[in-house]
Short mmCIF file of C-alpha atoms in Angstrom, two decimals:
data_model
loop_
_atom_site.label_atom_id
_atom_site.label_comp_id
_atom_site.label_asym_id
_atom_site.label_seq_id
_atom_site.Cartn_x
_atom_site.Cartn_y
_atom_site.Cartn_z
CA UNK A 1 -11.87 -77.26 127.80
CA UNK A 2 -9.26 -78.26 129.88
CA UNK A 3 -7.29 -80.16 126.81
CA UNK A 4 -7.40 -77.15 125.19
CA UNK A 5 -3.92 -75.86 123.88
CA UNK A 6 -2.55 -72.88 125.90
CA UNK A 7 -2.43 -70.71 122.33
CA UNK A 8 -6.20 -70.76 121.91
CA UNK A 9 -6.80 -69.97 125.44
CA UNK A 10 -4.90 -66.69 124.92
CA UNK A 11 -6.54 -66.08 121.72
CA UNK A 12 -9.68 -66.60 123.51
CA UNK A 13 -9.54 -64.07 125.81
CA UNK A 14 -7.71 -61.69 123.74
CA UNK A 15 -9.90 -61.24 121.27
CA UNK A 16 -12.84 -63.78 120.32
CA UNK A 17 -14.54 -63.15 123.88
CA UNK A 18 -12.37 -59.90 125.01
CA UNK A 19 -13.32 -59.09 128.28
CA UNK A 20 -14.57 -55.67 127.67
CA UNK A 21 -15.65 -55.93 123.94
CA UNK A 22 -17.22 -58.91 123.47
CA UNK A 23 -18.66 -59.90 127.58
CA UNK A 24 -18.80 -56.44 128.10
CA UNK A 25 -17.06 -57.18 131.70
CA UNK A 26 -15.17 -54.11 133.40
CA UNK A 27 -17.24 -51.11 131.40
CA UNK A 28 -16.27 -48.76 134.26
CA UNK A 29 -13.07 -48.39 133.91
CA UNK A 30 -13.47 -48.79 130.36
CA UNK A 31 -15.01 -45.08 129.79
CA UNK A 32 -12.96 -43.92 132.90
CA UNK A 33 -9.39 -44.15 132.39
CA UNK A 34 -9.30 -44.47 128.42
CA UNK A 35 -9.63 -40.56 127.99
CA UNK A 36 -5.48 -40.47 127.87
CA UNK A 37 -3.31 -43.44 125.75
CA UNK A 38 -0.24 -43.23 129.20
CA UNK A 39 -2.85 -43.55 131.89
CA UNK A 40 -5.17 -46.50 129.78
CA UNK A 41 -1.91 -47.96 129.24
CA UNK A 42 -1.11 -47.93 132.92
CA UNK A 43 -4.55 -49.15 133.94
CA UNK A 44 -4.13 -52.01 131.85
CA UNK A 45 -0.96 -53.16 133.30
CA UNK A 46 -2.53 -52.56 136.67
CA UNK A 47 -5.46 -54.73 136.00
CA UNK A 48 -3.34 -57.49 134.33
CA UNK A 49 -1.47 -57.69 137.14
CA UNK A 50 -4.92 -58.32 139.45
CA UNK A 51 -6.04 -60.54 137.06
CA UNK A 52 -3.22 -62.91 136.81
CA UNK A 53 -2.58 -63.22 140.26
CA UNK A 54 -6.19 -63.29 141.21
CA UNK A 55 -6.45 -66.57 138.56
CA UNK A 56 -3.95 -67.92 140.22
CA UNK A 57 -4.51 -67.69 143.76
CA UNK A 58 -8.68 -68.14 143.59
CA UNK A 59 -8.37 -71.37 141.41
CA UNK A 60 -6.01 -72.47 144.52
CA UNK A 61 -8.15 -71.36 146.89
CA UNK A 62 -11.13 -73.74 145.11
CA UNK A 63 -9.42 -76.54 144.77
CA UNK A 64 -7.58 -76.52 147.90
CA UNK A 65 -10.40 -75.68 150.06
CA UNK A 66 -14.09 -75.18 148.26
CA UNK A 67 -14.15 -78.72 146.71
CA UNK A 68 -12.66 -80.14 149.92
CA UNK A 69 -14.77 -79.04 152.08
CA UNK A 70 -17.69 -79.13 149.05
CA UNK A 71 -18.19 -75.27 149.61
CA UNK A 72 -18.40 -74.31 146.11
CA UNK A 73 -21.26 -72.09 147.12
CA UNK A 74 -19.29 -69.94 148.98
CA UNK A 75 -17.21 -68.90 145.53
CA UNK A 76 -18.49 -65.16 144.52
CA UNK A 77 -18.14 -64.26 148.98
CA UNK A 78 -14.57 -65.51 148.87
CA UNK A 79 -13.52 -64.51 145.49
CA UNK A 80 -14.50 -60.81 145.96
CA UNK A 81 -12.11 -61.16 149.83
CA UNK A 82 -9.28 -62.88 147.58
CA UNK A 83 -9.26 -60.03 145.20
CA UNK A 84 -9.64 -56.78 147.79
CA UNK A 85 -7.03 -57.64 149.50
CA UNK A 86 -4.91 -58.45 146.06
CA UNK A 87 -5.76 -54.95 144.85
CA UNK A 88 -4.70 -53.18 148.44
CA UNK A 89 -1.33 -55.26 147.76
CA UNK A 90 -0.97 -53.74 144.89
CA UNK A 91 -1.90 -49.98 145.79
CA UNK A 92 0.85 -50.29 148.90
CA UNK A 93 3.42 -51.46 146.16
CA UNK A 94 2.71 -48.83 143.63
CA UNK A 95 2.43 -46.35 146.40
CA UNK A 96 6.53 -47.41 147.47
CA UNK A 97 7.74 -47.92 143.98
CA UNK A 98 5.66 -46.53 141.37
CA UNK A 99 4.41 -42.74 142.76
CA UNK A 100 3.59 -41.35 139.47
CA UNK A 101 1.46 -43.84 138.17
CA UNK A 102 -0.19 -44.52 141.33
CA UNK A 103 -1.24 -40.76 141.25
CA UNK A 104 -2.14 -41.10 137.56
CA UNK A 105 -4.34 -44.19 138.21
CA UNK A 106 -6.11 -42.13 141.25
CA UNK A 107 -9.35 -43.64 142.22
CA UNK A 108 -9.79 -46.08 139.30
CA UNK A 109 -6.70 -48.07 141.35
CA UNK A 110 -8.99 -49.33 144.44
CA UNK A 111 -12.14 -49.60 141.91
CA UNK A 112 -10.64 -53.00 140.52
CA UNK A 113 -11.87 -54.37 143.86
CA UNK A 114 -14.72 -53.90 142.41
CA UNK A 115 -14.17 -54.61 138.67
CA UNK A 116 -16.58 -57.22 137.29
CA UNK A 117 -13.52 -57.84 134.85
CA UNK A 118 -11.47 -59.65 137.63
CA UNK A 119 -13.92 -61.11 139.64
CA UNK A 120 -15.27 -62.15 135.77
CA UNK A 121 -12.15 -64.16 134.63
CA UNK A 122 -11.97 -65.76 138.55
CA UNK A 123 -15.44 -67.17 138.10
CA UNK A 124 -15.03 -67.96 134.35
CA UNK A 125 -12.21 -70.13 135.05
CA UNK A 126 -14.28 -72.56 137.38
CA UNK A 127 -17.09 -72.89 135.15
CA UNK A 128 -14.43 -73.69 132.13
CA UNK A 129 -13.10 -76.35 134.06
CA UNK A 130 -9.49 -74.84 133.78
CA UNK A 131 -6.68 -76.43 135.99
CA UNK A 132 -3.98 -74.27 137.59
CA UNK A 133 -1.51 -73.34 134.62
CA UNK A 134 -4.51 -72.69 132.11
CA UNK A 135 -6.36 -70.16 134.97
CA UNK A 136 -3.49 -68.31 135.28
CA UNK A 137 -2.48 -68.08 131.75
CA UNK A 138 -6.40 -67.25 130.99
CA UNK A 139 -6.41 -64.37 133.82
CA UNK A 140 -3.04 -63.20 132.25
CA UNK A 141 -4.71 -63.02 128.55
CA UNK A 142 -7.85 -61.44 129.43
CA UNK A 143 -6.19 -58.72 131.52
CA UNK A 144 -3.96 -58.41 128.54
CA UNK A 145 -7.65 -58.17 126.25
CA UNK A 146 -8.33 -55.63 128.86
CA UNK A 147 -5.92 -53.53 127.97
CA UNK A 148 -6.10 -54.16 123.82
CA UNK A 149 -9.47 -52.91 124.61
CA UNK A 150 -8.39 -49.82 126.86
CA UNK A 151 -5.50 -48.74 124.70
CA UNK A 152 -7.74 -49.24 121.31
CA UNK A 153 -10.27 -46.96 122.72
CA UNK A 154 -8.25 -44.30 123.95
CA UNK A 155 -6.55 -44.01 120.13
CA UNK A 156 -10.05 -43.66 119.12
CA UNK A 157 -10.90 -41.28 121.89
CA UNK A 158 -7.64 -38.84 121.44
CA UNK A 159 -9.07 -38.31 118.05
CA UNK A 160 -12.54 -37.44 118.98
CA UNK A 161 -11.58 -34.67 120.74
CA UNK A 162 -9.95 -32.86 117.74
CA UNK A 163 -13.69 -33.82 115.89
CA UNK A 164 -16.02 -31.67 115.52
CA UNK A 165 -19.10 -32.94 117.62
CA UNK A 166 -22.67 -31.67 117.41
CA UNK A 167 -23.35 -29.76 120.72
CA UNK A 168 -25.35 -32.40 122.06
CA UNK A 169 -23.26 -35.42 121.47
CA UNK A 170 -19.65 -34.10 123.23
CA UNK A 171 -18.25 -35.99 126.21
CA UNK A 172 -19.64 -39.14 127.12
CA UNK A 173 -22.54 -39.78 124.33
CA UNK A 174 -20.40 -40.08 121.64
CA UNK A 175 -17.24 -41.95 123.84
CA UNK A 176 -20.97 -44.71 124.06
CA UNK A 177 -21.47 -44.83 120.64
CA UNK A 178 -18.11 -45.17 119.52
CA UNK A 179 -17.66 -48.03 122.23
CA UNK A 180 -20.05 -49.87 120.55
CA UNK A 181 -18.70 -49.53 117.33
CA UNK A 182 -15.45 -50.87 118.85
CA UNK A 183 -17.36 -53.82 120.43
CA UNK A 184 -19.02 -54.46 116.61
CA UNK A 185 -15.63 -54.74 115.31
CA UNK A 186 -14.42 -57.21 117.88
CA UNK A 187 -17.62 -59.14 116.73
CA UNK A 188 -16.52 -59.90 113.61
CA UNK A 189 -13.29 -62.47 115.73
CA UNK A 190 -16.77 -64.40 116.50
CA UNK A 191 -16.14 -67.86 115.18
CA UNK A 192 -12.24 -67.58 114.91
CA UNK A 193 -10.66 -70.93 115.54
CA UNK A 194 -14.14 -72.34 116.39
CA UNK A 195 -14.23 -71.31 119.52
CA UNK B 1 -25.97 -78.85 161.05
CA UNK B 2 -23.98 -76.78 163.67
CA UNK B 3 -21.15 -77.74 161.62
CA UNK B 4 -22.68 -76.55 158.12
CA UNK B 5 -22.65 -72.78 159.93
CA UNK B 6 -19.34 -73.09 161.44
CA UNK B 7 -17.07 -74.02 158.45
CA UNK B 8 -17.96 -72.00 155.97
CA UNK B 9 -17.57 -68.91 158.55
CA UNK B 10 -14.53 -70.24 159.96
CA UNK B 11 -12.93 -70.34 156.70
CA UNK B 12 -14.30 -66.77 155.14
CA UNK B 13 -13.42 -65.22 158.61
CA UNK B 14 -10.08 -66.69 158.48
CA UNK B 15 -9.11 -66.09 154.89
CA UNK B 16 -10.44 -62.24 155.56
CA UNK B 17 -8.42 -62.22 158.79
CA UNK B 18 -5.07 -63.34 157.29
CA UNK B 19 -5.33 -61.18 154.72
CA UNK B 20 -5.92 -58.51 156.98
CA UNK B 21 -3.14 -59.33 158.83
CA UNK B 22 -1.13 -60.08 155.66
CA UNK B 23 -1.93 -56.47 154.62
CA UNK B 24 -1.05 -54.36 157.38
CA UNK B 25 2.14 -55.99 157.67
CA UNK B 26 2.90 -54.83 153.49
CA UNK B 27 1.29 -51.28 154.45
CA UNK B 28 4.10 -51.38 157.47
CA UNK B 29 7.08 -52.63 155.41
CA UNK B 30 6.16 -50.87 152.22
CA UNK B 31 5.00 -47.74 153.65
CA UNK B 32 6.17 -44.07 152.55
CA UNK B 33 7.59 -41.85 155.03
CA UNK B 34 5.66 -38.58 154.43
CA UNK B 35 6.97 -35.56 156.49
CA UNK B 36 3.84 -34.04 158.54
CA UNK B 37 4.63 -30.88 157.22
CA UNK B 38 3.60 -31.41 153.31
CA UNK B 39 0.06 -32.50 154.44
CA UNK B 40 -0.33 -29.21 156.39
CA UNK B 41 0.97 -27.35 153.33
CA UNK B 42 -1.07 -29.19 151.20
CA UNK B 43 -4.10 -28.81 153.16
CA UNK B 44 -3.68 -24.86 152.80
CA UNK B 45 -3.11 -24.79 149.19
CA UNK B 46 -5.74 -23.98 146.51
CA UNK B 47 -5.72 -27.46 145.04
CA UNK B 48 -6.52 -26.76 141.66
CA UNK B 49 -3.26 -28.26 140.38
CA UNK B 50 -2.75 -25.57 138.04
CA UNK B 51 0.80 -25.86 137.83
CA UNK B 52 1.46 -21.57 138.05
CA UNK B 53 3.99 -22.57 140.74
CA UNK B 54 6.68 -24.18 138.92
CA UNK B 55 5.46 -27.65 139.72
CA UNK B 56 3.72 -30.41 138.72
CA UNK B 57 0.70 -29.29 141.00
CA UNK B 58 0.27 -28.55 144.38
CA UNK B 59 1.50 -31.82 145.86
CA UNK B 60 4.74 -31.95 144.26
CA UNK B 61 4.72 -27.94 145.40
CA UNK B 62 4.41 -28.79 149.20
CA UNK B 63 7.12 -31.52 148.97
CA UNK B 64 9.46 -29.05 147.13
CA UNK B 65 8.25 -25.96 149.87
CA UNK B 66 9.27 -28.25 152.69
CA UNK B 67 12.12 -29.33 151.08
CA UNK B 68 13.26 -25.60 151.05
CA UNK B 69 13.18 -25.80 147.39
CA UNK B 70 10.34 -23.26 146.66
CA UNK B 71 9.70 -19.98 148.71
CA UNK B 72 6.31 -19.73 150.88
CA UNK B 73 4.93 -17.83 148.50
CA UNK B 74 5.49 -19.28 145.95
CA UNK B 75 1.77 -20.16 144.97
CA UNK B 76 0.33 -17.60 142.65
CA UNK B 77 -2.65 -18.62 143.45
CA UNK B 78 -2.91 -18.56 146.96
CA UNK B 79 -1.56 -15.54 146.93
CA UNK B 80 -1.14 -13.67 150.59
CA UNK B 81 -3.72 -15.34 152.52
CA UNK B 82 -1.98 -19.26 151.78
CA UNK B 83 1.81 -17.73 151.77
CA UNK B 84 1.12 -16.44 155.46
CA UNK B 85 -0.18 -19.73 156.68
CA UNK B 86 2.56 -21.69 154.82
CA UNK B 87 4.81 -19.45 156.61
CA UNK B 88 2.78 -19.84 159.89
CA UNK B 89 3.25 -23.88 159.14
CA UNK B 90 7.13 -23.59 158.18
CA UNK B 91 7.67 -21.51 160.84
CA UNK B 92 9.16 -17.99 158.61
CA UNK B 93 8.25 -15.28 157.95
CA UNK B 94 6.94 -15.22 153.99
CA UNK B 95 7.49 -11.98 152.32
CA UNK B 96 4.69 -10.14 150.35
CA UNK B 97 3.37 -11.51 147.27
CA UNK B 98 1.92 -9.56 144.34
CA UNK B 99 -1.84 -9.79 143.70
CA UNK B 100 -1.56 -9.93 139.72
CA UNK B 101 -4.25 -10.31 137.20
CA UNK B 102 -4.19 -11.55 133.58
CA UNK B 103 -4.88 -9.30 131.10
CA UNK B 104 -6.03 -10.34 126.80
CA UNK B 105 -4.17 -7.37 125.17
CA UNK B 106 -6.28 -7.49 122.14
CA UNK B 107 -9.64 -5.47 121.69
CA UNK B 108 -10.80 -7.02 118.24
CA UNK B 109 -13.75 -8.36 118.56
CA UNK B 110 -16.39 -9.49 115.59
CA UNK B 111 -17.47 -5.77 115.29
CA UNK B 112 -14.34 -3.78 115.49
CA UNK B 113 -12.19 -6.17 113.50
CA UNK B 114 -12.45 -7.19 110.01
CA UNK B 115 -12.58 -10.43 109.44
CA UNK B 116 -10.59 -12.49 106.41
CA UNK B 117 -12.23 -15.50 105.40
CA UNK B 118 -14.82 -17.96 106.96
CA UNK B 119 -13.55 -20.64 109.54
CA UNK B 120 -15.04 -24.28 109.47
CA UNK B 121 -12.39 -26.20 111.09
CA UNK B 122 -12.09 -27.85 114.55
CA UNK B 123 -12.55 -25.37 117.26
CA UNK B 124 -9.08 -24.41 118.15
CA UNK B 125 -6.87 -21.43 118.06
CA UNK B 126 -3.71 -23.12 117.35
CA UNK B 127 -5.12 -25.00 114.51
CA UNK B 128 -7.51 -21.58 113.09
CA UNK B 129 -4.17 -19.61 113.32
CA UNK B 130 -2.33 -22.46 111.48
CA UNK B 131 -4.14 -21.37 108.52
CA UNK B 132 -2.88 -17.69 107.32
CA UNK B 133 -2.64 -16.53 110.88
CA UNK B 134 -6.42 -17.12 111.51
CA UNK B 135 -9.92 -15.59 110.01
CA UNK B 136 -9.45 -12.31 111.57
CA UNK B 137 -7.91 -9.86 109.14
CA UNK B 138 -5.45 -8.95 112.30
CA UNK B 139 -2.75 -11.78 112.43
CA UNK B 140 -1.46 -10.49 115.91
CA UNK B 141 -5.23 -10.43 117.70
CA UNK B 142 -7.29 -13.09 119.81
CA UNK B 143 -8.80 -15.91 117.32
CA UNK B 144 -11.35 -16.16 119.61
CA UNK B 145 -11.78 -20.07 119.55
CA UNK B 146 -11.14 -20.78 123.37
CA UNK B 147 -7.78 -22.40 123.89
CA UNK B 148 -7.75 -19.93 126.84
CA UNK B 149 -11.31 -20.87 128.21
CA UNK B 150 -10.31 -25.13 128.30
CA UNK B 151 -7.26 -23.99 130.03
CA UNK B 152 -8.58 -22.14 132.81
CA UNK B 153 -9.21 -24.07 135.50
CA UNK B 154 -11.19 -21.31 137.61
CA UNK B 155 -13.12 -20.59 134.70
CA UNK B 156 -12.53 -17.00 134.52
CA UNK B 157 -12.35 -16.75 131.03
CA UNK B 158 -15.30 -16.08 128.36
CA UNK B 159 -15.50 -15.32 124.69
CA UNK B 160 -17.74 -12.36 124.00
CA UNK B 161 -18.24 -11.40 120.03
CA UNK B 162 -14.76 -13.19 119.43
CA UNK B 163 -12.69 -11.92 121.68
CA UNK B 164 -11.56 -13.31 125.47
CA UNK B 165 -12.30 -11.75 128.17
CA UNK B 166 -11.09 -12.44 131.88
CA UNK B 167 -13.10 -12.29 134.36
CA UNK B 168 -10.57 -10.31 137.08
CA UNK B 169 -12.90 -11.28 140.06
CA UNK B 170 -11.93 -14.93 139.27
CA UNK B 171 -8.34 -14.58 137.69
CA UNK B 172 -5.62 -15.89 140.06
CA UNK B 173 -2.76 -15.37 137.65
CA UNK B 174 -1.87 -19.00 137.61
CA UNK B 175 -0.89 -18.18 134.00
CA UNK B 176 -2.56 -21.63 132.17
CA UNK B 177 -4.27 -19.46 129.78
CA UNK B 178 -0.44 -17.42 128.95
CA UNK B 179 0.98 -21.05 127.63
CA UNK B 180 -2.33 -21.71 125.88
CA UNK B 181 -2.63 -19.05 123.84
CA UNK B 182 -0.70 -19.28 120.75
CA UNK B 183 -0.60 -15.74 119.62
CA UNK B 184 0.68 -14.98 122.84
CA UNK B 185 -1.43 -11.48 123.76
CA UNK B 186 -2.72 -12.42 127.55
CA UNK B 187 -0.03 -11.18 130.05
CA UNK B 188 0.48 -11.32 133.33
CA UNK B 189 -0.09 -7.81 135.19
CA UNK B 190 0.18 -6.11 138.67
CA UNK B 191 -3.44 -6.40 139.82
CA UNK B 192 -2.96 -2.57 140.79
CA UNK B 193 -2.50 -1.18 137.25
CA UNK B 194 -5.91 -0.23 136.01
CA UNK B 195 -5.10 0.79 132.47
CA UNK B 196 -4.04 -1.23 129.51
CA UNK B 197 -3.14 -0.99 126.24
CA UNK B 198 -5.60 -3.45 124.90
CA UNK B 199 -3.74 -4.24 121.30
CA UNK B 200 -0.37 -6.68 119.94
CA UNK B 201 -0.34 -5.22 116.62
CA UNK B 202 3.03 -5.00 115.39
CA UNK B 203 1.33 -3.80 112.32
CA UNK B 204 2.16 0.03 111.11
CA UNK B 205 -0.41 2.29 111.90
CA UNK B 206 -2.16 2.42 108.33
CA UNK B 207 -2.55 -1.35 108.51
CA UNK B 208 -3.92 -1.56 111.96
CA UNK B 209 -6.29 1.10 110.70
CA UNK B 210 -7.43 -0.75 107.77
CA UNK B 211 -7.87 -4.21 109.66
CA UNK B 212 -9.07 -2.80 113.41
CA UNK B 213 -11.22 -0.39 114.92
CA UNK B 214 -9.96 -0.42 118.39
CA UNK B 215 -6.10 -0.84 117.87
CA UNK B 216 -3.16 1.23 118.73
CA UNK B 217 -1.78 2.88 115.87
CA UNK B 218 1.69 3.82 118.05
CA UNK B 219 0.23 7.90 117.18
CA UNK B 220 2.05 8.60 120.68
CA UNK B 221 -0.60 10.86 121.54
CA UNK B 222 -0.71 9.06 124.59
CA UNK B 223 2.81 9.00 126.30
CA UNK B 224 2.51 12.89 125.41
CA UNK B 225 -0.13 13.36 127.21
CA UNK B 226 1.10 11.40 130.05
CA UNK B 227 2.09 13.55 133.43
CA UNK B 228 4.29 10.67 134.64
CA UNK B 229 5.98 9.21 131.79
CA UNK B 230 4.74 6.17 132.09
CA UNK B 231 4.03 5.35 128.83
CA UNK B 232 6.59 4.35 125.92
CA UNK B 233 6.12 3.82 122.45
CA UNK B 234 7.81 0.52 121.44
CA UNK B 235 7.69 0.59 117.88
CA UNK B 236 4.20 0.93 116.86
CA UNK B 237 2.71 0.01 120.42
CA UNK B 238 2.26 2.30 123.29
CA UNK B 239 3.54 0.64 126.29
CA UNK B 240 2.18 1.45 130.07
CA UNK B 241 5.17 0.91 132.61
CA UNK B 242 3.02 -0.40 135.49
CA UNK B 243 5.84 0.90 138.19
CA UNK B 244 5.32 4.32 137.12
CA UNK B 245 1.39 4.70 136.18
CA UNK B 246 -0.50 6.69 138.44
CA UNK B 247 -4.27 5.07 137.48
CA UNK B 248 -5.24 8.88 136.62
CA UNK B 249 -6.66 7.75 133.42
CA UNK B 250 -5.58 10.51 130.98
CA UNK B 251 -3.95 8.23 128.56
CA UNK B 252 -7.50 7.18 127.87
CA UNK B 253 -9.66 10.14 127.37
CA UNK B 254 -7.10 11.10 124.63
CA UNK B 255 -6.73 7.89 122.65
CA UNK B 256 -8.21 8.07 119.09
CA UNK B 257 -8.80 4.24 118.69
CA UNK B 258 -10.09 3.53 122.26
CA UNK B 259 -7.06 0.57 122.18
CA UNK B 260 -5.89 1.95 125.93
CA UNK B 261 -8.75 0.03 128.27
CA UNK B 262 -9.21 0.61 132.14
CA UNK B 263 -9.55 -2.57 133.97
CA UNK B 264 -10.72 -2.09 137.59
CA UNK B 265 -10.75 -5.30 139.64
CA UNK B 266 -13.52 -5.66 141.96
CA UNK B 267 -11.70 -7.25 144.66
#
């Protein structure tokens, strides 16, 4: 897929295999942060940040030292290093420049150390065969999917709480089952551009 | 085969290592002075980020205490007991603070208060009192849907037969449930004053009749009765001046609707 056209890559990753919709990647934060539209909105800056960089940097690091040193096993170990350390840069910066969303993002802020979403698109782009432009680009679109996904569901989720919601259903049953109506919808991009 | 061991390690450890290193030099050249004393304030405040202060939540309300920007006691919450040790941390002297309670001035409940039509909307008093001034045939009492109850965040509120009720034992005054009511009947009291006229009605006294069981009627028999006159009539309400009351319960035994309630905090 390497010869494919930069456009398609984005589309890709935006919607025909979103992140969260479609690979069902990154579920955690998903249900966590997309209870307000400013905080989801926030998160998925956040995580599009990690995501591009992280692209960038672990396709480097595989190249540059994996495959020349025929390592490749070592990929998930060294991947999940790259990106901690990525996400602490991050949380110092936000910390200096950025207070109020670092106290709106809270804990979800260290948990993309440990969302599948980012470690997802680092390991996606080594099996795809992507060079160094096309990683980054395809880190950059998914964590921009990420967010489509996050700020789609928090629209939907704003308006659940002025529904009225059998007893048993309120809080996070019916957040499920309207996720998966969400995800149903992004099904129907399945196809698109025959991808 | 030695080898096979040693590279791969080498390089994790050293990729972990320089990043380590990489990061504490960002945490040192990007890092956020803090003064000492806002983590000892904010140790000894409630941390329910209510927001009764003034401020965003308590935080922001030991920066702006340090910062001389917001008295010791400042925290409603608290009340004495963290105002003392803020002081103690600050190094003043913080002045007394006023235990206060919150009060629902409304006594309408299912029973006592007629009711208008049937309610089937969302569960919400702003949105039930959207629509002619809410089922109850009272437009000035409690609708009884529980704005209060999702804004209290000691959960000190419950709605009994349609009508809140505080729990005083739990109240701290933080005053969440004030800005969430939109019919506006919970105050803010001295903790002190035991009675309370338990009614908004701004209705005359025929009409409160008609609608209400328990409200005031403004029949003054009240403030006439009164040995300390502490009580006013303010149109059609009766009004208890909390400076002046006495607690001797009078005002009560001669009310003809029952609208004047005695609230005793267990403290």
């Amino acid at each position: 897929m390497n010869d494919a056209s930069l456009m398609i890559i984005i589309i890709s990753a935006l919607l025909v295999k979103n992140f969260v919709l479609s690979q069902f990647l990154g579920i955690c934060p998903f249900l966590g942060v997309s209870t307000k539209l400013s905080t989801a909105l926030g998160m998925g800056c956040a995580v599009t940040f990690v995501m591009t960089i992280a692209s960038f940097v672990t396709r480097l690091l595989y190249d540059g030292l994996l495959v020349t040193f025929g390592l490749e096993y070592l990929q998930t170990i060294l991947f999940i290093l790259v990106i901690a350390a990525l996400v602490q840069l991050v949380e110092i910066i936000l910390k200096k420049f950025v207070p109020p969303l670092y106290r709106a993002l809270g804990i979800y802020l260290p948990l993309i150390t440990t969302n599948c979403a980012v470690l997802g698109v680092a390991l996606l782009n080594i099996d795809e065969g992507f060079n160094v432009l096309r990683s980054t680009v395809y880190g950059f679109a998914a964590g921009l999917g990420f967010t489509l996904a996050l700020i789609l569901f928090a629209g939907v989720r704003e308006r659940l709480e002025y529904s009225n919601i059998p007893e048993s259903f309120k809080g996070l049953p019916i957040a499920l089952i309207s996720a998966a109506f969400v995800s149903l919808a992004f099904f129907g991009f399945q196809g698109l551009l025959g991808i | 085969m030695v080898l096979d061991l040693l590279v791969p390690t080498a390089i994790v450890g050293g990729i972990g290592l320089l990043a380590g290193f990489g990061l504490s030099i960002a945490s040192k050249k990007f890092e956020v002075k803090v003064d000492e004393k806002v983590g000892m304030v904010r140790e000894v405040l409630p941390g329910a980020n209510c927001g009764a202060c003034g401020q965003t939540g308590c935080d922001a309300f030991a920066e702006a205490v340090v910062e001389g920007k917001c008295k010791p006691n400042g925290c409603p919450v608290g009340g004495q007991d963290v105002a003392d040790k803020i002081g103690e941390i600050l190094g003043v002297k913080a002045e007394a603070a006023e235990a206060k309670v919150a009060r629902v001035m409304c006594s309408g409940t299912y029973q006592s208060c007629k009711t208008k039509y049937e309610y089937t909307g969302i569960e919400d008093c702003t949105a039930a009192s959207a629509l002619f001034g809410g089922p109850s045939a009272c437009t000035y009492g409690c609708v009884g849907m529980g704005n209060c109850v999702r804004a209290c965040p000691f959960n000190a509120i419950v709605i009994i037969d349609g009508l809140a009720r505080i729990i005083e034992s739990r109240c701290k005054a933080c005053e969440m449930c004030v800005a969430s009511c939109p019919k506006k009947i919970i105050k803010v009291v001295p903790k002190s004053n035991e009675y309370t006229v338990a009614c908004s009605s701004k209705d005359k006294g025929a009409m409160v009749r008609k609608n209400c069981n328990v409200g005031c009627i403004g029949c003054a028999k009240c403030s006439k009765v009164c040995q300390h006159n502490a009580i006013e009539i303010q149109g059609t309400l009766a009004k208890i001046n909390a400076k002046t009351c006495a607690n001797c319960g009078e005002c009560k035994g001669t009310c003809p609707t029952g609208a004047i309630k005695k609230f005793k905090c267990e403290v």
